[in-house]
Amino acid sequence: MRWDALFSDMEAQFAEGERLAVDAEISERARAETASVALADRLRGSLNSHVAVYLACGRAFEGTLSHAGADALVLNELRHQVLVPYGAVARYAGLGRGSVAETSQVRRRIGLAHALRGLARDRTELAVTLRHAPERDTGLAGVIDRVGSDFLDLALVSPGESRRASQVRQVATIPFRALGALRSWSAGEL
């Protein structure tokens, strides 16, 4: 009888050791998989979800995540759309745990400059928040005149005014790295 108990105990220890080894391998694979997930993939996994985006400057935007590109996202608010470069974000709230890799080679190459050139082409009126502006700063309002490789020229006009030479108060040259968010005046414009 003692031999049966000894062999039963050894068998239980061996089974427990195997179970622990499998659990450790599963945990290690999960950590390795998580380590390979890019932020854009995580954001794509939360498309059509309500999320909050908190900028380093203290401003926050909430809405439905409608696009997660190579280096910027688009949020649909009630009346506006907001384009936010990833580099301006201090934190996110409301992201799901899933991730979706971008399968399109073309979409992987489309970045912030491409979106900004589209806004310039369409003469979209924008409210621009700078990355390091104080929260109480209302930002800049205007129309993008041109987009370079790492900057944009924003013709400053009063909200609701058309971009005409006589109404441009100033042209602000803004490096991409200084952009916090670009908000359209009406939904569907970004």
PDB file of C-alpha atoms in Angstrom:
ATOM      1  CA  MET A   1       0.000   0.000   0.000  1.00  0.00           C
ATOM      2  CA  ARG A   2       2.808   2.428   0.743  1.00  0.00           C
ATOM      3  CA  TRP A   3       4.204   1.867  -2.750  1.00  0.00           C
ATOM      4  CA  ASP A   4       0.845   2.753  -4.316  1.00  0.00           C
ATOM      5  CA  ALA A   5       0.713   5.996  -2.327  1.00  0.00           C
ATOM      6  CA  LEU A   6       4.310   6.842  -3.267  1.00  0.00           C
ATOM      7  CA  PHE A   7       3.680   6.250  -6.988  1.00  0.00           C
ATOM      8  CA  SER A   8       0.395   8.205  -6.840  1.00  0.00           C
ATOM      9  CA  ASP A   9       2.174  11.104  -5.151  1.00  0.00           C
ATOM     10  CA  MET A  10       4.996  11.060  -7.730  1.00  0.00           C
ATOM     11  CA  GLU A  11       2.463  10.933 -10.574  1.00  0.00           C
ATOM     12  CA  ALA A  12       0.566  13.924  -9.136  1.00  0.00           C
ATOM     13  CA  GLN A  13       3.805  15.908  -8.755  1.00  0.00           C
ATOM     14  CA  PHE A  14       4.813  15.084 -12.329  1.00  0.00           C
ATOM     15  CA  ALA A  15       1.366  16.104 -13.668  1.00  0.00           C
ATOM     16  CA  GLU A  16       1.510  19.360 -11.678  1.00  0.00           C
ATOM     17  CA  GLY A  17       5.005  20.074 -13.043  1.00  0.00           C
ATOM     18  CA  GLU A  18       3.793  19.555 -16.609  1.00  0.00           C
ATOM     19  CA  ARG A  19       0.786  21.808 -16.000  1.00  0.00           C
ATOM     20  CA  LEU A  20       3.032  24.547 -14.564  1.00  0.00           C
ATOM     21  CA  ALA A  21       5.389  24.256 -17.540  1.00  0.00           C
ATOM     22  CA  VAL A  22       2.469  24.603 -19.986  1.00  0.00           C
ATOM     23  CA  ASP A  23       1.108  27.594 -18.037  1.00  0.00           C
ATOM     24  CA  ALA A  24       4.548  29.237 -18.071  1.00  0.00           C
ATOM     25  CA  GLU A  25       4.885  28.674 -21.825  1.00  0.00           C
ATOM     26  CA  ILE A  26       1.421  30.148 -22.464  1.00  0.00           C
ATOM     27  CA  SER A  27       2.267  33.196 -20.330  1.00  0.00           C
ATOM     28  CA  GLU A  28       5.590  33.688 -22.127  1.00  0.00           C
ATOM     29  CA  ARG A  29       3.948  33.445 -25.554  1.00  0.00           C
ATOM     30  CA  ALA A  30       1.262  35.940 -24.494  1.00  0.00           C
ATOM     31  CA  ARG A  31       3.949  38.392 -23.297  1.00  0.00           C
ATOM     32  CA  ALA A  32       5.895  37.977 -26.540  1.00  0.00           C
ATOM     33  CA  GLU A  33       2.747  38.520 -28.603  1.00  0.00           C
ATOM     34  CA  THR A  34       1.825  41.643 -26.628  1.00  0.00           C
ATOM     35  CA  ALA A  35       5.360  42.996 -27.009  1.00  0.00           C
ATOM     36  CA  SER A  36       4.999  42.864 -30.801  1.00  0.00           C
ATOM     37  CA  VAL A  37       1.722  44.864 -30.898  1.00  0.00           C
ATOM     38  CA  ALA A  38       2.090  48.420 -32.226  1.00  0.00           C
ATOM     39  CA  LEU A  39      -0.072  51.260 -30.941  1.00  0.00           C
ATOM     40  CA  ALA A  40      -1.687  51.733 -34.374  1.00  0.00           C
ATOM     41  CA  ASP A  41      -2.694  48.040 -34.365  1.00  0.00           C
ATOM     42  CA  ARG A  42      -4.203  48.425 -30.907  1.00  0.00           C
ATOM     43  CA  LEU A  43      -6.127  51.506 -32.054  1.00  0.00           C
ATOM     44  CA  ARG A  44      -7.386  49.656 -35.161  1.00  0.00           C
ATOM     45  CA  GLY A  45      -8.658  46.976 -32.800  1.00  0.00           C
ATOM     46  CA  SER A  46     -10.825  49.666 -31.171  1.00  0.00           C
ATOM     47  CA  LEU A  47     -12.293  51.197 -34.334  1.00  0.00           C
ATOM     48  CA  ASN A  48     -15.913  52.313 -33.930  1.00  0.00           C
ATOM     49  CA  SER A  49     -15.482  52.404 -30.148  1.00  0.00           C
ATOM     50  CA  HIS A  50     -15.968  55.475 -27.974  1.00  0.00           C
ATOM     51  CA  VAL A  51     -12.531  56.571 -26.764  1.00  0.00           C
ATOM     52  CA  ALA A  52     -10.959  59.535 -25.028  1.00  0.00           C
ATOM     53  CA  VAL A  53      -7.643  60.970 -26.168  1.00  0.00           C
ATOM     54  CA  TYR A  54      -5.677  63.085 -23.709  1.00  0.00           C
ATOM     55  CA  LEU A  55      -2.976  65.310 -25.196  1.00  0.00           C
ATOM     56  CA  ALA A  56       0.265  66.158 -23.440  1.00  0.00           C
ATOM     57  CA  CYS A  57      -0.888  69.810 -23.291  1.00  0.00           C
ATOM     58  CA  GLY A  58      -3.886  68.823 -21.138  1.00  0.00           C
ATOM     59  CA  ARG A  59      -6.615  69.025 -23.792  1.00  0.00           C
ATOM     60  CA  ALA A  60      -8.874  66.019 -24.202  1.00  0.00           C
ATOM     61  CA  PHE A  61     -11.054  64.851 -27.078  1.00  0.00           C
ATOM     62  CA  GLU A  62     -13.746  62.168 -26.929  1.00  0.00           C
ATOM     63  CA  GLY A  63     -15.589  60.466 -29.705  1.00  0.00           C
ATOM     64  CA  THR A  64     -15.897  57.437 -31.906  1.00  0.00           C
ATOM     65  CA  LEU A  65     -12.566  56.237 -33.242  1.00  0.00           C
ATOM     66  CA  SER A  66     -13.092  56.152 -37.005  1.00  0.00           C
ATOM     67  CA  HIS A  67      -9.550  55.831 -38.372  1.00  0.00           C
ATOM     68  CA  ALA A  68      -6.160  54.718 -37.113  1.00  0.00           C
ATOM     69  CA  GLY A  69      -3.448  55.397 -39.664  1.00  0.00           C
ATOM     70  CA  ALA A  70       0.306  55.096 -39.750  1.00  0.00           C
ATOM     71  CA  ASP A  71       0.912  58.026 -37.391  1.00  0.00           C
ATOM     72  CA  ALA A  72      -2.439  59.685 -36.624  1.00  0.00           C
ATOM     73  CA  LEU A  73      -6.023  58.864 -35.701  1.00  0.00           C
ATOM     74  CA  VAL A  74      -9.414  60.418 -36.424  1.00  0.00           C
ATOM     75  CA  LEU A  75     -12.128  60.808 -33.799  1.00  0.00           C
ATOM     76  CA  ASN A  76     -15.729  61.588 -34.729  1.00  0.00           C
ATOM     77  CA  GLU A  77     -17.227  63.957 -32.188  1.00  0.00           C
ATOM     78  CA  LEU A  78     -20.865  65.018 -32.263  1.00  0.00           C
ATOM     79  CA  ARG A  79     -20.296  67.937 -34.672  1.00  0.00           C
ATOM     80  CA  HIS A  80     -16.624  67.707 -35.581  1.00  0.00           C
ATOM     81  CA  GLN A  81     -13.877  65.352 -36.594  1.00  0.00           C
ATOM     82  CA  VAL A  82     -10.484  65.539 -34.920  1.00  0.00           C
ATOM     83  CA  LEU A  83      -7.182  64.425 -36.445  1.00  0.00           C
ATOM     84  CA  VAL A  84      -4.639  63.635 -33.710  1.00  0.00           C
ATOM     85  CA  PRO A  85      -0.998  62.684 -34.344  1.00  0.00           C
ATOM     86  CA  TYR A  86       0.033  59.791 -32.091  1.00  0.00           C
ATOM     87  CA  GLY A  87       3.063  61.734 -30.855  1.00  0.00           C
ATOM     88  CA  ALA A  88       0.832  64.409 -29.265  1.00  0.00           C
ATOM     89  CA  VAL A  89      -1.055  61.928 -27.066  1.00  0.00           C
ATOM     90  CA  ALA A  90      -0.219  61.451 -23.402  1.00  0.00           C
ATOM     91  CA  ARG A  91      -2.786  58.687 -22.840  1.00  0.00           C
ATOM     92  CA  TYR A  92      -5.916  56.977 -24.149  1.00  0.00           C
ATOM     93  CA  ALA A  93      -9.030  55.742 -22.365  1.00  0.00           C
ATOM     94  CA  GLY A  94     -11.552  53.242 -23.668  1.00  0.00           C
ATOM     95  CA  LEU A  95      -9.337  51.121 -25.918  1.00  0.00           C
ATOM     96  CA  GLY A  96     -10.251  47.469 -26.185  1.00  0.00           C
ATOM     97  CA  ARG A  97      -7.697  44.738 -25.607  1.00  0.00           C
ATOM     98  CA  GLY A  98      -7.713  43.492 -29.189  1.00  0.00           C
ATOM     99  CA  SER A  99      -5.421  44.540 -32.009  1.00  0.00           C
ATOM    100  CA  VAL A 100      -5.701  44.470 -35.792  1.00  0.00           C
ATOM    101  CA  ALA A 101      -2.631  44.629 -38.024  1.00  0.00           C
ATOM    102  CA  GLU A 102      -2.769  46.794 -41.143  1.00  0.00           C
ATOM    103  CA  THR A 103      -2.646  44.455 -44.128  1.00  0.00           C
ATOM    104  CA  SER A 104      -2.525  47.119 -46.843  1.00  0.00           C
ATOM    105  CA  GLN A 105       0.991  48.182 -47.867  1.00  0.00           C
ATOM    106  CA  VAL A 106      -0.442  51.420 -49.256  1.00  0.00           C
ATOM    107  CA  ARG A 107      -2.198  52.353 -46.007  1.00  0.00           C
ATOM    108  CA  ARG A 108       0.984  51.659 -44.042  1.00  0.00           C
ATOM    109  CA  ARG A 109       2.745  54.358 -46.064  1.00  0.00           C
ATOM    110  CA  ILE A 110      -0.022  56.965 -45.838  1.00  0.00           C
ATOM    111  CA  GLY A 111       0.928  59.275 -43.018  1.00  0.00           C
ATOM    112  CA  LEU A 112       0.062  62.590 -41.453  1.00  0.00           C
ATOM    113  CA  ALA A 113       1.454  64.617 -44.364  1.00  0.00           C
ATOM    114  CA  HIS A 114      -0.932  62.878 -46.775  1.00  0.00           C
ATOM    115  CA  ALA A 115      -3.943  63.716 -44.586  1.00  0.00           C
ATOM    116  CA  LEU A 116      -2.796  67.323 -44.225  1.00  0.00           C
ATOM    117  CA  ARG A 117      -2.350  67.686 -47.999  1.00  0.00           C
ATOM    118  CA  GLY A 118      -5.932  66.460 -48.461  1.00  0.00           C
ATOM    119  CA  LEU A 119      -7.164  69.079 -45.986  1.00  0.00           C
ATOM    120  CA  ALA A 120      -5.163  71.764 -47.808  1.00  0.00           C
ATOM    121  CA  ARG A 121      -6.558  70.672 -51.185  1.00  0.00           C
ATOM    122  CA  ASP A 122     -10.133  70.810 -49.868  1.00  0.00           C
ATOM    123  CA  ARG A 123      -9.532  74.186 -48.148  1.00  0.00           C
ATOM    124  CA  THR A 124     -10.993  72.761 -44.933  1.00  0.00           C
ATOM    125  CA  GLU A 125     -11.446  75.253 -42.102  1.00  0.00           C
ATOM    126  CA  LEU A 126      -9.621  73.965 -39.030  1.00  0.00           C
ATOM    127  CA  ALA A 127      -9.065  74.690 -35.371  1.00  0.00           C
ATOM    128  CA  VAL A 128      -5.477  73.694 -34.599  1.00  0.00           C
ATOM    129  CA  THR A 129      -4.278  72.800 -31.100  1.00  0.00           C
ATOM    130  CA  LEU A 130      -0.548  72.877 -30.573  1.00  0.00           C
ATOM    131  CA  ARG A 131       1.088  70.017 -28.727  1.00  0.00           C
ATOM    132  CA  HIS A 132       2.565  72.072 -25.897  1.00  0.00           C
ATOM    133  CA  ALA A 133       0.010  74.912 -25.687  1.00  0.00           C
ATOM    134  CA  PRO A 134      -1.603  75.553 -22.310  1.00  0.00           C
ATOM    135  CA  GLU A 135      -5.065  74.010 -21.923  1.00  0.00           C
ATOM    136  CA  ARG A 136      -6.704  77.444 -21.764  1.00  0.00           C
ATOM    137  CA  ASP A 137      -5.148  78.387 -25.134  1.00  0.00           C
ATOM    138  CA  THR A 138      -7.883  78.344 -27.769  1.00  0.00           C
ATOM    139  CA  GLY A 139      -5.422  77.414 -30.499  1.00  0.00           C
ATOM    140  CA  LEU A 140      -5.308  78.648 -34.062  1.00  0.00           C
ATOM    141  CA  ALA A 141      -8.109  78.854 -36.619  1.00  0.00           C
ATOM    142  CA  GLY A 142      -7.519  78.814 -40.333  1.00  0.00           C
ATOM    143  CA  VAL A 143      -6.966  76.964 -43.569  1.00  0.00           C
ATOM    144  CA  ILE A 144      -3.862  75.029 -44.553  1.00  0.00           C
ATOM    145  CA  ASP A 145      -2.116  76.834 -47.416  1.00  0.00           C
ATOM    146  CA  ARG A 146       0.614  74.287 -48.055  1.00  0.00           C
ATOM    147  CA  VAL A 147       2.241  71.215 -46.571  1.00  0.00           C
ATOM    148  CA  GLY A 148       5.945  70.446 -46.662  1.00  0.00           C
ATOM    149  CA  SER A 149       7.738  67.278 -45.643  1.00  0.00           C
ATOM    150  CA  ASP A 150       7.646  68.181 -41.936  1.00  0.00           C
ATOM    151  CA  PHE A 151       5.656  71.420 -41.628  1.00  0.00           C
ATOM    152  CA  LEU A 152       2.459  73.146 -42.713  1.00  0.00           C
ATOM    153  CA  ASP A 153       1.548  76.770 -43.389  1.00  0.00           C
ATOM    154  CA  LEU A 154      -1.759  77.740 -41.783  1.00  0.00           C
ATOM    155  CA  ALA A 155      -3.471  80.908 -43.037  1.00  0.00           C
ATOM    156  CA  LEU A 156      -5.072  82.351 -39.911  1.00  0.00           C
ATOM    157  CA  VAL A 157      -8.642  83.546 -40.510  1.00  0.00           C
ATOM    158  CA  SER A 158     -11.596  84.063 -38.209  1.00  0.00           C
ATOM    159  CA  PRO A 159     -13.813  80.994 -37.820  1.00  0.00           C
ATOM    160  CA  GLY A 160     -16.445  80.899 -40.544  1.00  0.00           C
ATOM    161  CA  GLU A 161     -14.573  83.281 -42.856  1.00  0.00           C
ATOM    162  CA  SER A 162     -13.405  82.113 -46.255  1.00  0.00           C
ATOM    163  CA  ARG A 163      -9.712  82.039 -46.928  1.00  0.00           C
ATOM    164  CA  ARG A 164      -9.204  85.231 -48.944  1.00  0.00           C
ATOM    165  CA  ALA A 165      -5.967  87.217 -49.047  1.00  0.00           C
ATOM    166  CA  SER A 166      -7.703  90.239 -47.480  1.00  0.00           C
ATOM    167  CA  GLN A 167      -8.953  88.164 -44.520  1.00  0.00           C
ATOM    168  CA  VAL A 168      -5.703  86.379 -43.662  1.00  0.00           C
ATOM    169  CA  ARG A 169      -4.312  87.909 -40.467  1.00  0.00           C
ATOM    170  CA  GLN A 170      -1.091  85.924 -40.564  1.00  0.00           C
ATOM    171  CA  VAL A 171       0.422  82.733 -41.964  1.00  0.00           C
ATOM    172  CA  ALA A 172       1.732  80.467 -39.219  1.00  0.00           C
ATOM    173  CA  THR A 173       4.332  77.857 -40.127  1.00  0.00           C
ATOM    174  CA  ILE A 174       3.865  74.876 -37.815  1.00  0.00           C
ATOM    175  CA  PRO A 175       6.266  71.913 -37.602  1.00  0.00           C
ATOM    176  CA  PHE A 176       4.464  68.549 -37.566  1.00  0.00           C
ATOM    177  CA  ARG A 177       6.085  67.746 -34.222  1.00  0.00           C
ATOM    178  CA  ALA A 178       4.256  70.770 -32.713  1.00  0.00           C
ATOM    179  CA  LEU A 179       0.770  69.615 -33.809  1.00  0.00           C
ATOM    180  CA  GLY A 180      -1.565  68.464 -31.056  1.00  0.00           C
ATOM    181  CA  ALA A 181      -4.877  68.131 -32.901  1.00  0.00           C
ATOM    182  CA  LEU A 182      -6.729  69.472 -35.922  1.00  0.00           C
ATOM    183  CA  ARG A 183     -10.488  69.822 -35.567  1.00  0.00           C
ATOM    184  CA  SER A 184     -12.804  70.348 -38.534  1.00  0.00           C
ATOM    185  CA  TRP A 185     -15.698  72.784 -38.334  1.00  0.00           C
ATOM    186  CA  SER A 186     -18.262  70.200 -39.403  1.00  0.00           C
ATOM    187  CA  ALA A 187     -18.364  66.397 -39.241  1.00  0.00           C
ATOM    188  CA  GLY A 188     -17.365  64.480 -42.330  1.00  0.00           C
ATOM    189  CA  GLU A 189     -14.645  66.896 -43.449  1.00  0.00           C
ATOM    190  CA  LEU A 190     -11.547  64.994 -42.338  1.00  0.00           C
TER     191      LEU A 190
END
